[in-house]
Coordinates of C-alpha atoms in Angstrom, one line a residue:
X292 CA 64.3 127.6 139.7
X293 CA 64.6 127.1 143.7
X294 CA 67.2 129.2 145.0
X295 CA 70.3 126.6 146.8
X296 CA 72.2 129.9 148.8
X297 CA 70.5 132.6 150.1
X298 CA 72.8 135.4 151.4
X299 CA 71.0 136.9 154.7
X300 CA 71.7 140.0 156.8
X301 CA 71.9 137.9 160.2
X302 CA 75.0 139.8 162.1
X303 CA 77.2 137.1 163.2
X304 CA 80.4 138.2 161.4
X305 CA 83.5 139.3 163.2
X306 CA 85.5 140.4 160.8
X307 CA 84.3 143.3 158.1
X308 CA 82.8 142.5 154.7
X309 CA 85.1 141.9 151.6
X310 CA 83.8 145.2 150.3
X311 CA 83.7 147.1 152.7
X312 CA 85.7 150.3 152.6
X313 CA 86.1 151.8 156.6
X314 CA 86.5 147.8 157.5
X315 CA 85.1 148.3 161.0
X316 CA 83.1 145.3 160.7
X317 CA 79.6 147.2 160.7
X318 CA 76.9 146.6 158.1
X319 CA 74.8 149.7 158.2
X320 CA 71.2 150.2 156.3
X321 CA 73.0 152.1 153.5
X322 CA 76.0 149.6 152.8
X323 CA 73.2 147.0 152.3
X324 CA 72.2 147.8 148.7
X325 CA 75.6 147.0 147.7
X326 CA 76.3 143.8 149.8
X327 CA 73.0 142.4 148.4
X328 CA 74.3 143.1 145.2
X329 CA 77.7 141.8 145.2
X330 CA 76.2 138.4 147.0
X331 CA 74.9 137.8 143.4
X332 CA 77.3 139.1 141.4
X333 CA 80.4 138.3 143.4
X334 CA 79.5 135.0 145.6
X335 CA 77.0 133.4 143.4
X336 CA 74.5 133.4 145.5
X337 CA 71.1 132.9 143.8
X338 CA 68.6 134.3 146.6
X339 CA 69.1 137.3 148.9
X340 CA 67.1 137.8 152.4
X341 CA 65.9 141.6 152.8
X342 CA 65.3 141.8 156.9
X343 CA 62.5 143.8 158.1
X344 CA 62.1 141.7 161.2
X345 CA 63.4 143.6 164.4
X346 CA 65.9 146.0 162.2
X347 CA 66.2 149.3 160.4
X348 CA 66.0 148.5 156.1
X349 CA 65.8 150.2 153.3
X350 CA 62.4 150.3 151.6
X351 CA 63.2 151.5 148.2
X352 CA 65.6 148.2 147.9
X353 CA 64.2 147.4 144.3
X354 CA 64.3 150.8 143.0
X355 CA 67.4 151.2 144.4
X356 CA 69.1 148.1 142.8
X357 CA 67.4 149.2 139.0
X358 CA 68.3 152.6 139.5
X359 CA 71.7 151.6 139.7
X360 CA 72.7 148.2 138.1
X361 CA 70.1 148.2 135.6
X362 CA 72.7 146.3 133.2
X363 CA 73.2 143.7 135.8
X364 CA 69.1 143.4 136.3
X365 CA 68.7 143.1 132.4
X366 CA 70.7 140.4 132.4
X367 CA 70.0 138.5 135.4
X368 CA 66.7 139.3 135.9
X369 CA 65.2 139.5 139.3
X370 CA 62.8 136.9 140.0
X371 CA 64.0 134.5 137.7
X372 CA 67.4 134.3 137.3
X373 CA 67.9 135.5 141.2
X374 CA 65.7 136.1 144.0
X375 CA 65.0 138.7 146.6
X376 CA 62.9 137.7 149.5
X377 CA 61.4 139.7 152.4
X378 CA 61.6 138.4 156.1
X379 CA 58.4 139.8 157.3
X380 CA 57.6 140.8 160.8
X381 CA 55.5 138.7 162.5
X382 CA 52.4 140.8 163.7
X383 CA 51.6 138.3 166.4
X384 CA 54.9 139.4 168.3
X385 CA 56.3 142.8 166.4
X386 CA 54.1 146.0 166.0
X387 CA 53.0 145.6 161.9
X388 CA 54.5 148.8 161.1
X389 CA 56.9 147.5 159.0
X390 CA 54.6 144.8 157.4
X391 CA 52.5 147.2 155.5
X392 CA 55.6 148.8 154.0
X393 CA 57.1 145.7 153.0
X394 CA 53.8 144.6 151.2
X395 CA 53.6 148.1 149.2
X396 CA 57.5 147.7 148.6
X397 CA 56.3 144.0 147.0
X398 CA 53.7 145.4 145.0
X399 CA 55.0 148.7 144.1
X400 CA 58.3 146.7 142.6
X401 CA 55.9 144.4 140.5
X402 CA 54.4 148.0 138.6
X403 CA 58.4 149.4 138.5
X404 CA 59.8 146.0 136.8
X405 CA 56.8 146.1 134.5
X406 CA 57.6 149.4 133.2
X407 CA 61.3 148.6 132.8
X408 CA 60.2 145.8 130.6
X409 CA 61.7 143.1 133.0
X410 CA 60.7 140.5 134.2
X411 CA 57.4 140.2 136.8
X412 CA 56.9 140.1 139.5
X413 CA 60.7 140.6 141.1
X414 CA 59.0 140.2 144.6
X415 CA 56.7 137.2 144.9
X416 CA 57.9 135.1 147.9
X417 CA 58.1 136.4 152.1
X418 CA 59.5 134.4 155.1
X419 CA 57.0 134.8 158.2
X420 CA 59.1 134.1 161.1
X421 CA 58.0 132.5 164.3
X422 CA 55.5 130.9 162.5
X423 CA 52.7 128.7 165.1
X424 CA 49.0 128.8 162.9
X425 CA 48.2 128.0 159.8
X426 CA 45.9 130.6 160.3
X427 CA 48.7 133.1 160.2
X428 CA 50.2 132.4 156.8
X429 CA 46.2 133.0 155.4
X430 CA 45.7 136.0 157.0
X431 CA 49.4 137.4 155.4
X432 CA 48.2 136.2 152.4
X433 CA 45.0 137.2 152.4
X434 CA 45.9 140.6 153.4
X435 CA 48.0 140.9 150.4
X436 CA 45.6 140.3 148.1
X437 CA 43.4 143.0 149.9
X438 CA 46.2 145.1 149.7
X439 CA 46.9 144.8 145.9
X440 CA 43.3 145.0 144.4
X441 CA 42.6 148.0 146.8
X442 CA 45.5 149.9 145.2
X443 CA 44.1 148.3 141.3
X444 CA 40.9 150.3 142.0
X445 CA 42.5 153.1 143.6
X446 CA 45.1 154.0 141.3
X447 CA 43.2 152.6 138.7
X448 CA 45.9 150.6 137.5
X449 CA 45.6 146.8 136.4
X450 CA 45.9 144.1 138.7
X451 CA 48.6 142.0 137.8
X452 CA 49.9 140.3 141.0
X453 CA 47.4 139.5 143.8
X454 CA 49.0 135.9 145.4
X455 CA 51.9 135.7 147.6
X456 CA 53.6 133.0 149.0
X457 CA 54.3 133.3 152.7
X458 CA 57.2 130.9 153.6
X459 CA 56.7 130.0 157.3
X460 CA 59.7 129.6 159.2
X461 CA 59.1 127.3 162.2
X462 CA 61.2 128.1 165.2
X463 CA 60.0 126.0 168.3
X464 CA 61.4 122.2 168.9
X465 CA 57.7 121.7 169.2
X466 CA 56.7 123.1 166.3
X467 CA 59.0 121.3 164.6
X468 CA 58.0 117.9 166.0
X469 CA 54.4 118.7 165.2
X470 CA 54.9 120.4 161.5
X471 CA 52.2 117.9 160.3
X472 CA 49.5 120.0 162.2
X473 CA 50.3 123.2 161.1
X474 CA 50.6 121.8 157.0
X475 CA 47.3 120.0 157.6
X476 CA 45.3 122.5 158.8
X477 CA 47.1 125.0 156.1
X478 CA 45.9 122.9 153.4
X479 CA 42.4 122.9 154.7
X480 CA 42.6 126.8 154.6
X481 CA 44.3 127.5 151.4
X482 CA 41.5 125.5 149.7
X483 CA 38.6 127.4 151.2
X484 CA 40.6 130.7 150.7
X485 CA 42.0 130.5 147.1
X486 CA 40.2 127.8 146.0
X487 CA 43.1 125.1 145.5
X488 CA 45.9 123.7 147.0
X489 CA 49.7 125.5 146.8
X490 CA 51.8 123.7 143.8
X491 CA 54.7 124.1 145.9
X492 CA 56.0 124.7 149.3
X493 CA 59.2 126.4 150.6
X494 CA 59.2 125.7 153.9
X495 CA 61.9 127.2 156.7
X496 CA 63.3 125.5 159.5
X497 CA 65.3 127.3 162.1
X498 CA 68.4 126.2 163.7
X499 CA 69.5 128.9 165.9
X500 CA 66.3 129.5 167.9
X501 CA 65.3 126.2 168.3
X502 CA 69.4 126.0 169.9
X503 CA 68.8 129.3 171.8
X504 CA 65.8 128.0 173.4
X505 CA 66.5 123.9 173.8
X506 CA 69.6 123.2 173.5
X507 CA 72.0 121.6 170.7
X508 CA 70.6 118.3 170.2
X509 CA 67.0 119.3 170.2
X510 CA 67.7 121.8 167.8
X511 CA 69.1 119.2 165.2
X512 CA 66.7 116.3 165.8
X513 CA 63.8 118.3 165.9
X514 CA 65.2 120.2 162.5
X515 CA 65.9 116.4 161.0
X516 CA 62.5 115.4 161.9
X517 CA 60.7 118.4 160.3
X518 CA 62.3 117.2 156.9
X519 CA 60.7 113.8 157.3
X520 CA 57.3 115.5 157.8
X521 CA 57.5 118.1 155.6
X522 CA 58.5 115.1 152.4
X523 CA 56.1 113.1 153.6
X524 CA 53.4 115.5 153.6
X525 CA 54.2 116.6 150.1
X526 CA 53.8 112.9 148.9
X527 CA 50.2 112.4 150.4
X528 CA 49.3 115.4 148.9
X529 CA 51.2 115.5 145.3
X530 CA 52.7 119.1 147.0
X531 CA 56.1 119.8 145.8
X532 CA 58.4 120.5 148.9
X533 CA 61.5 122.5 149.0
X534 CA 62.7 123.2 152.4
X535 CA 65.3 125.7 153.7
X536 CA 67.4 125.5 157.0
X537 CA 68.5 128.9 158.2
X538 CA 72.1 127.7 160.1
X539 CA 75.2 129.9 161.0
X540 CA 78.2 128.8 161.0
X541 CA 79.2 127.1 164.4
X542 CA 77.6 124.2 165.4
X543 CA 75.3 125.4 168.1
X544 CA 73.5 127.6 165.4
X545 CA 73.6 125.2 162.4
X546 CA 77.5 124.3 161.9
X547 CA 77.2 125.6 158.3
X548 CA 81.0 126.4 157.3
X549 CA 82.5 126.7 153.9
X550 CA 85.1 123.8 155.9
X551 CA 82.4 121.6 156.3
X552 CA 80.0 121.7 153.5
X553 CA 80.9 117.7 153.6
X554 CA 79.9 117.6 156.8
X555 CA 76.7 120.1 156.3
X556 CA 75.4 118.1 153.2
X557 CA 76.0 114.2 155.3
X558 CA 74.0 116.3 158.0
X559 CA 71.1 117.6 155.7
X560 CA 70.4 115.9 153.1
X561 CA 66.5 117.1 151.7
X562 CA 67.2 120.7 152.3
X563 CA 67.0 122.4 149.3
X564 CA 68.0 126.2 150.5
X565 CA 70.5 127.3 153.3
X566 CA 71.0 130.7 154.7
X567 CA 74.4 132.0 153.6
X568 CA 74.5 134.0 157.1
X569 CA 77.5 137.0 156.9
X570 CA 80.3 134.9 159.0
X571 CA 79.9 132.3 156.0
X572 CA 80.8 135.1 153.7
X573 CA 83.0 137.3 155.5
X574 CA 84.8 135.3 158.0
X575 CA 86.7 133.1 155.8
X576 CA 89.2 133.8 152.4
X577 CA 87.2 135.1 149.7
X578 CA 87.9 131.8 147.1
X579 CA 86.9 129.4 149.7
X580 CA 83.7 130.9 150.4
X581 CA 83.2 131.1 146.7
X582 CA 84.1 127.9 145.9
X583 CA 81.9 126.2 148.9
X584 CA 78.3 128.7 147.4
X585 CA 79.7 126.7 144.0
X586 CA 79.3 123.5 145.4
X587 CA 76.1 123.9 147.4
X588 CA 74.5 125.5 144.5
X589 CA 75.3 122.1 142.4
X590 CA 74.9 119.8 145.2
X591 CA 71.8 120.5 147.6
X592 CA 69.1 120.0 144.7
X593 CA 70.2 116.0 144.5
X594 CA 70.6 115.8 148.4
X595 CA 68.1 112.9 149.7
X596 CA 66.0 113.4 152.4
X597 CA 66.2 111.6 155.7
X598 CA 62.8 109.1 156.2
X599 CA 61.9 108.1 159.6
X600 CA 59.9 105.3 160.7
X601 CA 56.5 106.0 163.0
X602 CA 58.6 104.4 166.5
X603 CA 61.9 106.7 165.0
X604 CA 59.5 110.1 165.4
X605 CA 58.2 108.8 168.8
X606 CA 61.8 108.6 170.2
X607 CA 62.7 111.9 168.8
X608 CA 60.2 113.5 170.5
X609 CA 61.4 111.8 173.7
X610 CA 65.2 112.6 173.5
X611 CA 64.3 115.9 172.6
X612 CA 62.8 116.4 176.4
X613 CA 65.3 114.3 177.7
X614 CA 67.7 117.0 176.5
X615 CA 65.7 120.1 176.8
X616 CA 65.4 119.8 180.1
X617 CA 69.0 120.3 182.0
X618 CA 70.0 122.9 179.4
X619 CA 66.5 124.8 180.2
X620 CA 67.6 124.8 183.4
X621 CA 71.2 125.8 183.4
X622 CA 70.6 128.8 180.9
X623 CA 68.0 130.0 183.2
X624 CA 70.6 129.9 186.1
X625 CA 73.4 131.6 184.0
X626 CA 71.3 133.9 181.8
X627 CA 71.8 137.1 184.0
X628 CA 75.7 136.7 183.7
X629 CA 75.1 135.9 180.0
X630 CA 72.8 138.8 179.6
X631 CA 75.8 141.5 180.9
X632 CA 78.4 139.8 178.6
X633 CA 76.2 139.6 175.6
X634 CA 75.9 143.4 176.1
X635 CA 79.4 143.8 174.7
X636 CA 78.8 142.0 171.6
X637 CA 79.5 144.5 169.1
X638 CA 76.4 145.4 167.1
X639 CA 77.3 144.6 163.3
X640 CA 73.6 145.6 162.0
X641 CA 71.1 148.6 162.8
X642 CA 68.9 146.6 164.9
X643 CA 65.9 147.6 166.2
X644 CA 65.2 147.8 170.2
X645 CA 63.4 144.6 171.4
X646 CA 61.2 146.6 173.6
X647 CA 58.1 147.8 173.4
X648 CA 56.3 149.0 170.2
X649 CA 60.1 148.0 168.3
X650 CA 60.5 144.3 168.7
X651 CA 60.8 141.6 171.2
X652 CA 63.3 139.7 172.7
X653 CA 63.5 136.0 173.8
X654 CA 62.5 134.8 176.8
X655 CA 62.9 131.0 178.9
X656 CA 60.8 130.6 182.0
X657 CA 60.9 133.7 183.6
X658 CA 64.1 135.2 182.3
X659 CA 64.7 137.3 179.3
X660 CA 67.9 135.8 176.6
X661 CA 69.8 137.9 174.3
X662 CA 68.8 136.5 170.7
X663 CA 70.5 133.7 169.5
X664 CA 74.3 135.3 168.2
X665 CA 74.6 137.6 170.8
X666 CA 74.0 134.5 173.3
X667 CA 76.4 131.9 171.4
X668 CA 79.1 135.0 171.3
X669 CA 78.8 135.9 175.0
X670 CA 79.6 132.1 175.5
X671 CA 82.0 131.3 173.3
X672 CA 84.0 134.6 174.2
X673 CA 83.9 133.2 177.7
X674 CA 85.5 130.1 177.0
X675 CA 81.8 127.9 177.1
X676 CA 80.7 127.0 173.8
X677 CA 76.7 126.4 174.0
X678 CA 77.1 123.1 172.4
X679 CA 78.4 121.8 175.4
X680 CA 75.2 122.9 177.8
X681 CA 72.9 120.5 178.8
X682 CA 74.6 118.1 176.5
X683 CA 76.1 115.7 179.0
X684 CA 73.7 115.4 181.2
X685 CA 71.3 114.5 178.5
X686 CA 73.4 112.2 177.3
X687 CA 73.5 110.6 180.9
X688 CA 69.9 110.8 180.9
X689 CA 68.9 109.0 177.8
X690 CA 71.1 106.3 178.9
X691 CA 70.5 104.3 176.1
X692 CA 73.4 102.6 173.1
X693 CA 75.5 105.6 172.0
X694 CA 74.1 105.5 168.6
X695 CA 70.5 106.7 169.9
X696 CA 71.3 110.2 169.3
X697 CA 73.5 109.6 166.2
X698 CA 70.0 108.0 164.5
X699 CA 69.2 111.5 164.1
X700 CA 72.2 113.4 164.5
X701 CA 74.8 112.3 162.2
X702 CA 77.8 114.8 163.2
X703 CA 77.0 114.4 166.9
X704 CA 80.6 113.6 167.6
X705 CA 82.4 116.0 165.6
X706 CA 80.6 118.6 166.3
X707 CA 81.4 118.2 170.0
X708 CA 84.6 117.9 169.3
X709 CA 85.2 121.0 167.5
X710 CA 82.8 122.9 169.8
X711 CA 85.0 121.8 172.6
X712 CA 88.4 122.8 171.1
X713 CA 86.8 126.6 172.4
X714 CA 86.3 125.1 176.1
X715 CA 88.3 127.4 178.6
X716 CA 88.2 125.1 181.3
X717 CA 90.0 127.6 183.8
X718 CA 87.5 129.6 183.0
X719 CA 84.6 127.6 184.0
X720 CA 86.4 126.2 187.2
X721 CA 86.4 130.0 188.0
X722 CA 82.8 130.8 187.1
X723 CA 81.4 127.5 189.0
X724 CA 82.9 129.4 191.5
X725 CA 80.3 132.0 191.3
X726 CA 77.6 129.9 190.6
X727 CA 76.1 126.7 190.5
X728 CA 74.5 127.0 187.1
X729 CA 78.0 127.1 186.3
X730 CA 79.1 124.0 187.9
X731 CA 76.4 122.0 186.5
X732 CA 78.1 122.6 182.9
X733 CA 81.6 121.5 184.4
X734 CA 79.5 118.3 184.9
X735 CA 78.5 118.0 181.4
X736 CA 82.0 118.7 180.0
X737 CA 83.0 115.5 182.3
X738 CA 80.1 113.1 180.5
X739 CA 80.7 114.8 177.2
X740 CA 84.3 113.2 177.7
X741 CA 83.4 110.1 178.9
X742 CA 81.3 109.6 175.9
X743 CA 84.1 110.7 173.1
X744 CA 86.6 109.1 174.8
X745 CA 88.6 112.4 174.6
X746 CA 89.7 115.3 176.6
X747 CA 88.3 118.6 175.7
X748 CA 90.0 121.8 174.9
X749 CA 92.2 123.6 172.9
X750 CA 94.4 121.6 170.4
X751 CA 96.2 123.6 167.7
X752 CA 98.1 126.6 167.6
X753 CA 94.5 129.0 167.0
X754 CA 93.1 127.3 169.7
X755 CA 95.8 128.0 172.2
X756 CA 95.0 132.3 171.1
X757 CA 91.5 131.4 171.8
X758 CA 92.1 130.2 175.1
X759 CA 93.8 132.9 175.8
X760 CA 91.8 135.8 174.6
X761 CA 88.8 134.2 176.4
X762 CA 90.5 134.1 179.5
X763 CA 91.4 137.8 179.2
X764 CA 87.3 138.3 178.2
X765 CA 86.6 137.3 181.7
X766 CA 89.2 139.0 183.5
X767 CA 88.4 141.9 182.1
X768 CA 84.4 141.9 182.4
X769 CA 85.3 141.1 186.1
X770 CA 87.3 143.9 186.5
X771 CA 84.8 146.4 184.4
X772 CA 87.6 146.7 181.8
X773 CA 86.5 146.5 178.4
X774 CA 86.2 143.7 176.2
X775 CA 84.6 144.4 172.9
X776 CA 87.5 143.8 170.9
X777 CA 88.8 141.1 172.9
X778 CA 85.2 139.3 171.7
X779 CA 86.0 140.6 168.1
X780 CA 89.6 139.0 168.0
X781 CA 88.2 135.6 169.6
X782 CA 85.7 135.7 166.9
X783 CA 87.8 135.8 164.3
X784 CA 90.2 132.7 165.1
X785 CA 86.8 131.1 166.1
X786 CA 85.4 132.1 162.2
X787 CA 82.0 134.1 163.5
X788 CA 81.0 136.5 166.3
X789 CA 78.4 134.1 167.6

């Protein structure tokens, strides 16, 4: 069975969890045993992400859930019937602390299942983020296989479980456009390590980071093309393929909404998993949310996957720079502004600090970015949805037939639309004030219009509250007065924190 929804810990939520009892919104490490469960028992959601990557977790997650829903376990047995995975650090960028915990934690739940008499192992799969070698994935593997027969011999226990698949989650617009490489040379290595080639493949494609770092329509086209490869390579090598897309709920980070699954399947069709992020699950009415996992989990395994001819992948590759590069340059110019905003984002997991020995953070050029939610919600909260960044002037520069970018990017329009229904444009005539990175997105919002046809900005009743709250946001920061909840409230008409 491959997993259709997996329920992550990303915290983009504004509002608090459906179960959770002091409703203030915050996930903390000990609250996460129980969301995990009720994501399978109460969403139907048939894989669960465990996040060691830049946050606090619990270790003992497998003992924790036996320990205390054993009857739930026996029936729906973990591993087959529903899945936990482990989002890895990657040791190339985060101290490996964590990494050997989570691999003991894998391998240390196998031996617990097997002594409960269910099924093995529970833990077989992890997700390496920021994935750029093939040589990476090996040495994960390879280092779990060290790992469990040094613990056989010195326990003196049998060896049951010795292979782990390493899921690697690309997260670059060029690592996306050149996924072929990485699978390639992969292949090569697998072989001379294990001795075969993988049956299968699950592998991730971000949406947020490749947004964060490129832009909006990068982001998607370079996603869309990474399905072509990634099909493609599976054929030539008889490799099943089943990929996952890790989107959130506005557009600029994926556009996956339990409104729009229409819209989300017509978008990505091929992906066989998507992250069910916590604004999908706690920033809408309970039933809908349900009733939208119910659907993706029947839908997304028949989904067809988008085939791209040799001249098609060239022009990607070429509206992707054509893009990249005024939204590069605008975020540089804003990100100090964007970095003091983003600072109010209220914290809805016990994140690690990206310094040091803890993490990292992102960086563009020679400025440092808040991740990706923090980012979108600073923007959004000040009346400039991301989506519209760079967008325009792209579109001016690829001067080409409308339809070029809608080859690849099917909801183009309406996802510009409903990004722009979040456009303060008092706000940004104030803030190009300030600066000229600012007026350069006042120019995009005027191509952006040309090219729908439309005028952006708020157009129902929600809208007008947005508006509203976001021009309080930036009155307030201005003054030094707070604005946390102001962000919280906008986030909640807007269906996720960022």
């Amino acid at each position: 069975m491959i997993p259709a929804t997996m329920a992550t810990q990303h915290p983009d939520n504004a509002g608090p969890p459906y179960w959770e009892r002091d409703s203030d919104g915050f996930v903390s490490t000990g609250e996460e045993i129980e969301e995990c469960l009720s994501a399978f028992r109460d969403l139907g959601c048939q894989e669960f992400m465990w996040d060691w990557e830049g946050k606090h977790v619990d270790e003992a997650v497998v003992d924790k859930l036996f320990h205390a829903h054993l009857a739930f376990f026996k029936k729906r047995q973990l591993g087959r019937d529903v899945f936990l995975t482990f989002r890895i650090p990657n040791i190339w960028h985060e101290r490996g602390y964590s990494l050997a915990r989570a691999m003991m934690g894998i391998h240390t739940a196998e031996s617990f299942a097997r002594d409960l008499g269910l099924h093995t192992p529970p833990l077989f799969e992890v997700i390496l983020p920021m994935t750029k070698k093939a040589s990476d994935i090996i040495t994960i593997q390879r280092t779990f296989s060290r790992l469990s027969r040094f613990t056989s011999r010195l326990f003196r226990e049998p060896c049951h479980f010795h292979y782990l698949n390493v899921l690697p989650l690309l997260e670059g617009v060029d690592d996306l456009l050149s996924a072929p490489r990485l699978l390639e040379r992969y292949l090569v290595l697998h072989r001379r390590e294990f001795g075969k080639k993988p049956s299968s493949l699950r592998l991730h494609i971000a949406r947020s980071d490749p947004a964060l770092n490129a832009g909006l329509v990068p982001a998607v086209v370079a996603g869309k093309v990474a399905l072509h490869h990634y099909y493609r390579f599976g054929r030539r090598h008889n490799i099943a393929i089943y990929p996952a897309l890790g989107a959130g709920t506005l557009p600029f980070r994926g556009g996956l909404s339990p409104l729009r699954i229409n819209d989300f399947i017509r978008e990505y069709g091929g992906v066989r998993t998507v992250y069910i992020q916590s604004a999908f699950r706690y920033d809408f009415p309970l039933p809908t949310v349900i009733r939208a996992i119910q659907r993706l989990n029947r839908e997304l395994p028949r989904t067809e996957p988008p085939h791209y001819s040799h001249a098609q992948i060239a022009t990607a590759a070429q509206l992707c720079r054509q893009f990249t590069a005024p939204y590069r340059r605008t975020v540089e110019a804003i990100a100090p502004m964007v970095n003091r905003v983003a600072q109010h984002v209220p914290s809805r997991r016990e994140r690690k600090l990206h310094i040091g020995l803890f993490g990292y953070s992102r960086t563009m050029g020679k400025v440092r970015l808040p991740r990706a939610i923090p980012f979108t919600a600073a923007l959004y909260s000040l009346g400039v949805p991301p989506e519209l960044i760079g967008t325009g002037r792209g579109l001016r520069l690829w001067g080409r037939a409308n339809s070029g970018v809608e080859t690849y990017y099917r909801n183009f329009r309406r996802d510009l639309v409903l990004a722009g229904r979040s456009l303060n444009k008092d706000n940004l005539a104030r803030l190009s004030a300030l600066h000229r990175g600012w007026r350069a997105v006042a120019d995009d919002v005027a191509a952006i219009e040309s090219f729908l046809g439309l005028e952006l900005g708020p157009k129902t009743r929600a809208d007008e509250v947005h508006h509203t709250l976001t021009t309080d946001v930036l009155r307030n920061w201005s003054t030094g007065a707070e604005v946390a909840d102001l962000i919280i409230q906008s986030g909640k008409i807007r269906h996720s924190l960022g």
